[in-house]
XYZ file of C-alpha atoms in Angstrom:
376
model
C -37.318 -29.548 -119.994
C -40.440 -30.420 -121.195
C -40.559 -29.276 -124.829
C -36.856 -30.954 -124.769
C -38.640 -34.286 -124.121
C -41.234 -33.490 -126.657
C -38.255 -33.096 -129.203
C -36.829 -36.064 -128.357
C -40.189 -37.946 -128.636
C -41.113 -36.742 -131.431
C -37.178 -37.204 -133.364
C -37.860 -40.593 -132.261
C -41.147 -41.289 -134.340
C -39.682 -39.912 -136.740
C -36.531 -41.874 -136.998
C -38.943 -44.834 -136.798
C -40.973 -44.264 -139.708
C -37.554 -43.418 -141.875
C -37.038 -47.110 -140.621
C -39.803 -48.369 -141.220
C -40.194 -46.726 -144.860
C -36.797 -47.899 -145.926
C -37.025 -51.059 -144.676
C -40.358 -52.118 -146.705
C -38.663 -49.972 -149.742
C -35.958 -52.264 -150.147
C -38.493 -55.317 -149.153
C -40.964 -54.473 -151.848
C -37.586 -53.975 -154.138
C -35.906 -57.789 -153.609
C -39.616 -58.928 -154.408
C -39.741 -56.856 -157.029
C -36.944 -58.314 -158.635
C -36.453 -61.959 -157.425
C -38.978 -62.975 -160.571
C -37.095 -61.537 -162.947
C -34.216 -63.819 -162.373
C -35.092 -67.122 -164.685
C -34.928 -69.501 -161.939
C -37.061 -72.506 -160.794
C -36.414 -72.403 -157.175
C -39.330 -71.319 -154.915
C -37.646 -68.571 -153.026
C -37.547 -66.509 -156.998
C -41.294 -67.685 -158.448
C -43.505 -67.128 -154.607
C -42.808 -63.426 -155.281
C -45.186 -63.343 -158.280
C -48.259 -64.663 -156.756
C -48.694 -61.446 -154.446
C -48.143 -59.087 -157.305
C -51.112 -57.545 -156.772
C -50.466 -57.323 -152.815
C -46.504 -56.122 -153.477
C -48.041 -53.019 -155.401
C -50.462 -52.259 -152.853
C -47.650 -51.618 -150.623
C -45.570 -49.578 -153.158
C -48.422 -47.360 -153.419
C -48.306 -47.355 -149.216
C -44.780 -46.790 -148.586
C -44.840 -44.080 -150.926
C -47.978 -42.243 -149.391
C -45.589 -42.548 -145.953
C -42.997 -41.095 -148.107
C -44.943 -37.836 -148.575
C -45.382 -38.224 -144.786
C -42.341 -37.626 -142.631
C -39.325 -35.626 -142.772
C -36.288 -37.015 -144.342
C -33.614 -36.924 -145.586
C -32.660 -35.020 -148.898
C -32.619 -38.399 -150.328
C -35.883 -39.570 -150.473
C -36.571 -38.484 -153.378
C -34.019 -40.731 -154.885
C -36.170 -43.394 -152.963
C -39.855 -42.022 -154.008
C -38.757 -42.060 -157.384
C -37.882 -45.969 -157.383
C -40.806 -47.022 -155.898
C -42.855 -45.123 -158.411
C -41.089 -46.751 -160.985
C -41.635 -50.416 -159.049
C -45.441 -49.127 -159.324
C -45.500 -48.233 -162.867
C -43.318 -51.499 -163.246
C -46.650 -53.758 -161.595
C -49.823 -51.640 -162.946
C -48.567 -51.656 -166.337
C -49.003 -55.713 -166.003
C -51.400 -55.544 -163.580
C -53.987 -53.003 -165.548
C -54.041 -55.823 -168.031
C -56.531 -57.529 -166.221
C -59.112 -54.900 -165.133
C -61.703 -53.371 -167.039
C -59.712 -50.509 -167.636
C -57.422 -52.725 -170.056
C -59.443 -52.316 -173.125
C -60.727 -55.446 -175.156
C -62.918 -55.955 -178.142
C -65.675 -57.285 -176.789
C -68.307 -60.190 -179.069
C -71.378 -59.813 -179.690
C -73.746 -63.471 -179.412
C -75.383 -64.619 -183.034
C -77.650 -67.442 -184.068
C -75.007 -70.128 -184.736
C -74.211 -70.630 -181.675
C -74.352 -73.606 -179.360
C -76.737 -72.600 -175.605
C -75.153 -71.247 -172.885
C -73.219 -74.119 -170.516
C -71.980 -73.505 -167.338
C -69.466 -75.337 -165.183
C -68.288 -74.798 -162.063
C -64.089 -75.459 -160.735
C -63.142 -76.253 -157.600
C -60.222 -76.849 -155.759
C -62.069 -78.894 -152.353
C -58.768 -79.493 -150.290
C -59.006 -82.780 -149.764
C -58.940 -82.477 -145.652
C -62.748 -80.641 -146.282
C -65.129 -82.926 -144.815
C -68.143 -79.895 -145.660
C -68.973 -82.472 -148.789
C -72.635 -81.130 -147.643
C -71.985 -77.085 -147.898
C -70.043 -78.124 -151.754
C -73.439 -80.176 -152.979
C -75.911 -77.558 -152.311
C -73.081 -74.782 -153.654
C -73.873 -77.895 -157.232
C -78.015 -77.767 -156.119
C -77.784 -74.228 -156.296
C -75.960 -73.520 -159.300
C -77.301 -76.141 -161.339
C -74.153 -75.893 -163.948
C -73.674 -78.395 -166.974
C -71.074 -79.502 -165.440
C -68.124 -79.410 -162.453
C -64.510 -80.417 -161.765
C -63.511 -81.085 -158.039
C -59.541 -81.652 -157.717
C -57.745 -82.698 -154.841
C -60.734 -85.091 -154.549
C -60.071 -88.157 -153.008
C -62.233 -91.729 -152.513
C -64.153 -89.652 -149.568
C -64.901 -86.710 -151.785
C -65.880 -89.624 -154.586
C -68.305 -91.256 -152.245
C -69.830 -88.363 -151.025
C -70.224 -87.049 -154.710
C -72.200 -90.222 -155.211
C -75.943 -88.260 -154.577
C -75.545 -85.957 -157.535
C -74.715 -89.085 -160.237
C -77.777 -89.321 -160.926
C -78.129 -85.620 -161.907
C -74.597 -85.753 -163.868
C -74.292 -89.382 -165.327
C -71.109 -88.569 -167.164
C -68.358 -89.060 -165.368
C -64.793 -89.123 -165.666
C -62.486 -90.250 -162.315
C -59.070 -90.486 -161.173
C -59.313 -91.168 -157.203
C -55.530 -90.190 -155.590
C -54.741 -89.320 -151.681
C -52.482 -87.197 -152.664
C -54.310 -84.555 -153.089
C -54.361 -84.575 -156.761
C -57.393 -86.309 -157.634
C -59.688 -84.986 -159.548
C -63.701 -85.779 -160.990
C -65.048 -84.610 -163.398
C -69.255 -84.813 -163.553
C -71.065 -83.783 -165.610
C -74.853 -83.627 -167.771
C -73.356 -83.229 -171.420
C -72.859 -86.357 -172.763
C -68.838 -87.357 -172.720
C -67.740 -89.058 -175.960
C -64.520 -89.769 -174.746
C -62.335 -89.142 -171.989
C -58.301 -89.411 -171.268
C -56.155 -88.800 -168.469
C -52.796 -88.373 -168.960
C -49.618 -88.490 -166.707
C -47.154 -85.430 -168.583
C -44.920 -85.151 -166.286
C -44.980 -87.821 -163.075
C -47.525 -90.494 -163.002
C -48.871 -89.097 -159.583
C -49.834 -85.803 -161.583
C -53.062 -86.422 -163.655
C -54.749 -83.673 -166.017
C -57.814 -85.668 -167.820
C -59.478 -83.884 -171.245
C -62.853 -85.259 -171.729
C -64.599 -84.397 -175.058
C -67.711 -83.470 -175.390
C -70.794 -83.234 -177.651
C -73.676 -80.806 -176.974
C -78.118 -80.933 -177.557
C -77.607 -79.144 -180.191
C -74.348 -80.617 -181.767
C -71.894 -78.956 -180.669
C -68.348 -80.880 -179.507
C -66.067 -79.176 -177.566
C -63.476 -80.507 -175.129
C -62.631 -79.684 -171.300
C -59.318 -79.946 -170.200
C -58.723 -80.635 -166.559
C -54.529 -79.484 -165.295
C -53.762 -79.437 -161.493
C -49.632 -79.240 -161.558
C -47.840 -78.835 -157.409
C -46.486 -75.588 -156.954
C -42.965 -74.274 -155.844
C -43.391 -73.724 -152.305
C -41.225 -74.096 -149.106
C -43.876 -76.648 -148.115
C -44.346 -78.860 -151.774
C -42.065 -78.876 -154.267
C -38.372 -77.062 -154.128
C -38.831 -75.510 -157.166
C -41.119 -74.624 -160.290
C -40.336 -77.106 -162.598
C -43.217 -79.863 -162.792
C -44.935 -77.461 -163.115
C -43.724 -75.720 -165.688
C -42.996 -78.947 -167.504
C -46.791 -79.998 -166.782
C -48.961 -76.992 -167.937
C -46.489 -76.903 -171.296
C -46.929 -80.415 -172.176
C -50.501 -79.573 -171.618
C -50.536 -76.673 -173.942
C -48.794 -78.826 -176.180
C -51.528 -81.655 -176.248
C -54.376 -79.097 -176.665
C -52.797 -76.849 -179.938
C -53.517 -81.326 -181.258
C -56.529 -80.667 -180.871
C -58.794 -79.385 -183.681
C -62.002 -78.322 -181.401
C -62.807 -75.563 -178.732
C -61.076 -76.700 -176.030
C -61.853 -74.884 -172.182
C -58.902 -75.732 -170.249
C -59.439 -74.989 -166.573
C -57.849 -76.328 -162.804
C -55.901 -74.750 -160.226
C -52.320 -74.014 -162.078
C -51.063 -72.978 -158.592
C -49.287 -70.195 -161.270
C -50.679 -66.872 -161.757
C -51.530 -65.483 -165.452
C -48.728 -62.806 -165.989
C -46.100 -65.186 -164.482
C -43.576 -66.288 -168.022
C -44.677 -69.993 -167.638
C -48.253 -68.591 -167.868
C -47.680 -66.554 -171.057
C -45.598 -69.125 -172.489
C -49.032 -71.576 -171.762
C -51.183 -69.370 -173.463
C -48.879 -69.087 -176.976
C -47.869 -72.922 -177.168
C -51.940 -73.911 -176.892
C -52.981 -70.767 -179.146
C -55.354 -69.756 -176.467
C -57.190 -67.097 -174.982
C -56.959 -65.091 -171.318
C -60.269 -64.487 -170.654
C -59.230 -62.210 -167.157
C -57.210 -59.492 -170.087
C -59.898 -57.287 -169.572
C -61.849 -58.109 -166.972
C -60.730 -58.773 -163.530
C -58.473 -61.293 -161.908
C -61.025 -63.375 -160.287
C -58.652 -64.126 -156.772
C -59.955 -67.579 -155.207
C -56.431 -68.284 -152.998
C -56.788 -68.020 -149.462
C -59.865 -68.426 -149.230
C -60.214 -67.129 -145.524
C -58.218 -64.028 -146.074
C -59.117 -61.291 -148.584
C -56.399 -59.098 -148.534
C -54.209 -62.555 -149.202
C -55.468 -63.806 -151.949
C -53.893 -64.614 -155.396
C -55.561 -65.301 -158.856
C -53.685 -69.401 -159.594
C -57.222 -71.072 -160.104
C -56.975 -69.817 -164.050
C -58.826 -70.971 -167.049
C -57.952 -70.748 -170.827
C -59.930 -70.905 -173.612
C -59.934 -71.330 -177.804
C -61.205 -68.870 -179.923
C -64.521 -70.159 -180.381
C -65.658 -69.851 -177.169
C -66.802 -66.913 -175.826
C -67.242 -66.507 -172.212
C -70.300 -64.810 -170.982
C -68.875 -64.394 -167.073
C -66.363 -65.627 -165.183
C -66.562 -65.193 -161.304
C -66.009 -66.022 -157.623
C -68.471 -68.488 -156.225
C -69.307 -68.612 -152.072
C -66.205 -70.354 -149.517
C -68.153 -74.100 -149.085
C -65.020 -75.376 -146.529
C -62.101 -75.313 -148.347
C -59.051 -73.075 -148.701
C -59.686 -71.813 -152.688
C -63.240 -70.585 -153.932
C -64.888 -71.877 -156.398
C -64.727 -70.667 -160.160
C -67.969 -70.326 -162.191
C -67.797 -69.926 -166.034
C -71.317 -69.495 -168.449
C -69.325 -69.603 -171.917
C -71.079 -70.396 -175.690
C -69.330 -71.754 -178.623
C -69.608 -69.997 -181.689
C -67.812 -71.116 -185.295
C -68.417 -68.643 -187.195
C -67.555 -65.211 -184.648
C -63.939 -63.999 -185.937
C -63.961 -61.383 -182.994
C -61.622 -63.161 -180.734
C -59.295 -64.286 -183.630
C -56.846 -60.595 -183.093
C -56.501 -61.866 -179.220
C -54.351 -65.084 -180.593
C -50.717 -64.983 -179.504
C -48.781 -67.351 -181.030
C -45.536 -68.640 -179.484
C -42.140 -67.778 -181.209
C -39.129 -70.479 -182.444
C -36.828 -69.234 -179.231
C -40.440 -69.779 -177.549
C -40.747 -73.214 -178.320
C -37.572 -74.008 -177.355
C -37.918 -72.932 -174.148
C -40.957 -74.632 -173.193
C -39.352 -77.716 -174.713
C -36.860 -77.400 -172.532
C -38.915 -77.173 -169.832
C -41.403 -79.781 -170.030
C -38.110 -81.931 -170.486
C -36.609 -80.620 -166.679
C -39.724 -81.220 -165.816
C -40.267 -84.575 -166.563
C -36.571 -85.456 -164.902
C -37.588 -83.331 -161.924
C -38.019 -86.198 -158.959
C -40.999 -85.062 -157.117
C -40.986 -85.945 -153.765
C -44.566 -86.365 -152.571
C -46.397 -89.239 -150.932
C -48.434 -91.949 -151.915
C -50.900 -90.805 -149.297
C -51.308 -87.351 -148.492
C -51.459 -86.435 -144.342
C -53.139 -82.844 -142.756
C -50.260 -80.654 -141.550
């Protein structure tokens, strides 16, 4: 009787493991397939954000399959998991040092090194002093804040003496944006590409050693069950920015909370339409959100740059109370170095037409946002 009970117990445990294995395999297949369906609803777009975590879970489930005593058809599921693992891995490996990228060397014609910090401060975060100390610690030549409202603007006044050049878009709807610079601003514009409450900024600067460049800041709305139902405004806003960037005949950096991942279709279209380079390729993910949950962190604060801008350092900094980690970048400008020309991809005529369609859909979408946002 004793051995019979042990047998029943072990059988139940094995059955439970088999059930868990099947559930995980089906769920992971669903999360892999959904982003392949070109629909703008958040249900299809959100799984793109978790590609890194999905890949880890596929590997864990694959290992689990080798540890359980399951029916003969287990190997069909194991094969499916292996295909999914390779599918995700082929994309993700591009954003690691394992992916070969031609290294650049700095030449004497280049600019001095320039540093910036880009941070979604989270409008309802009141730890202003922690962010100010972060700026004082790294003393970048310029920094960009997103979700910054009038309270944040007032708190940052203490930095205006050190950063005498500013461009401010103060909003209370979590889409405010403030830019502060030690480098002279020659011209600054605010764009509202798809909605009159979603700004992007275009700032033309000139360094003391005579190099002109453009800093472009973006922060489109995310597709999610709590915000925008679809990705139409996000994609339309980003691709409108890409078109504008293509018209600028200066070195350009585009920075911000893209509410998007670099491997999504709209991000790839953005890169091709704008003729910019993604510095994460061959480097790292630089995951920023959510700041408090390391294992559930996505790389959604992106940056892209033109071929005459060279990135020396790109990393996240310590948390200052926001739900996003700040991004720190060190770069220089070199008009005479063609080491990055081959990294520029351009859009085909079909991709350009698709981008135009997405821009139009973004303009037609009626985003439901409050003028003054409240914390949930």
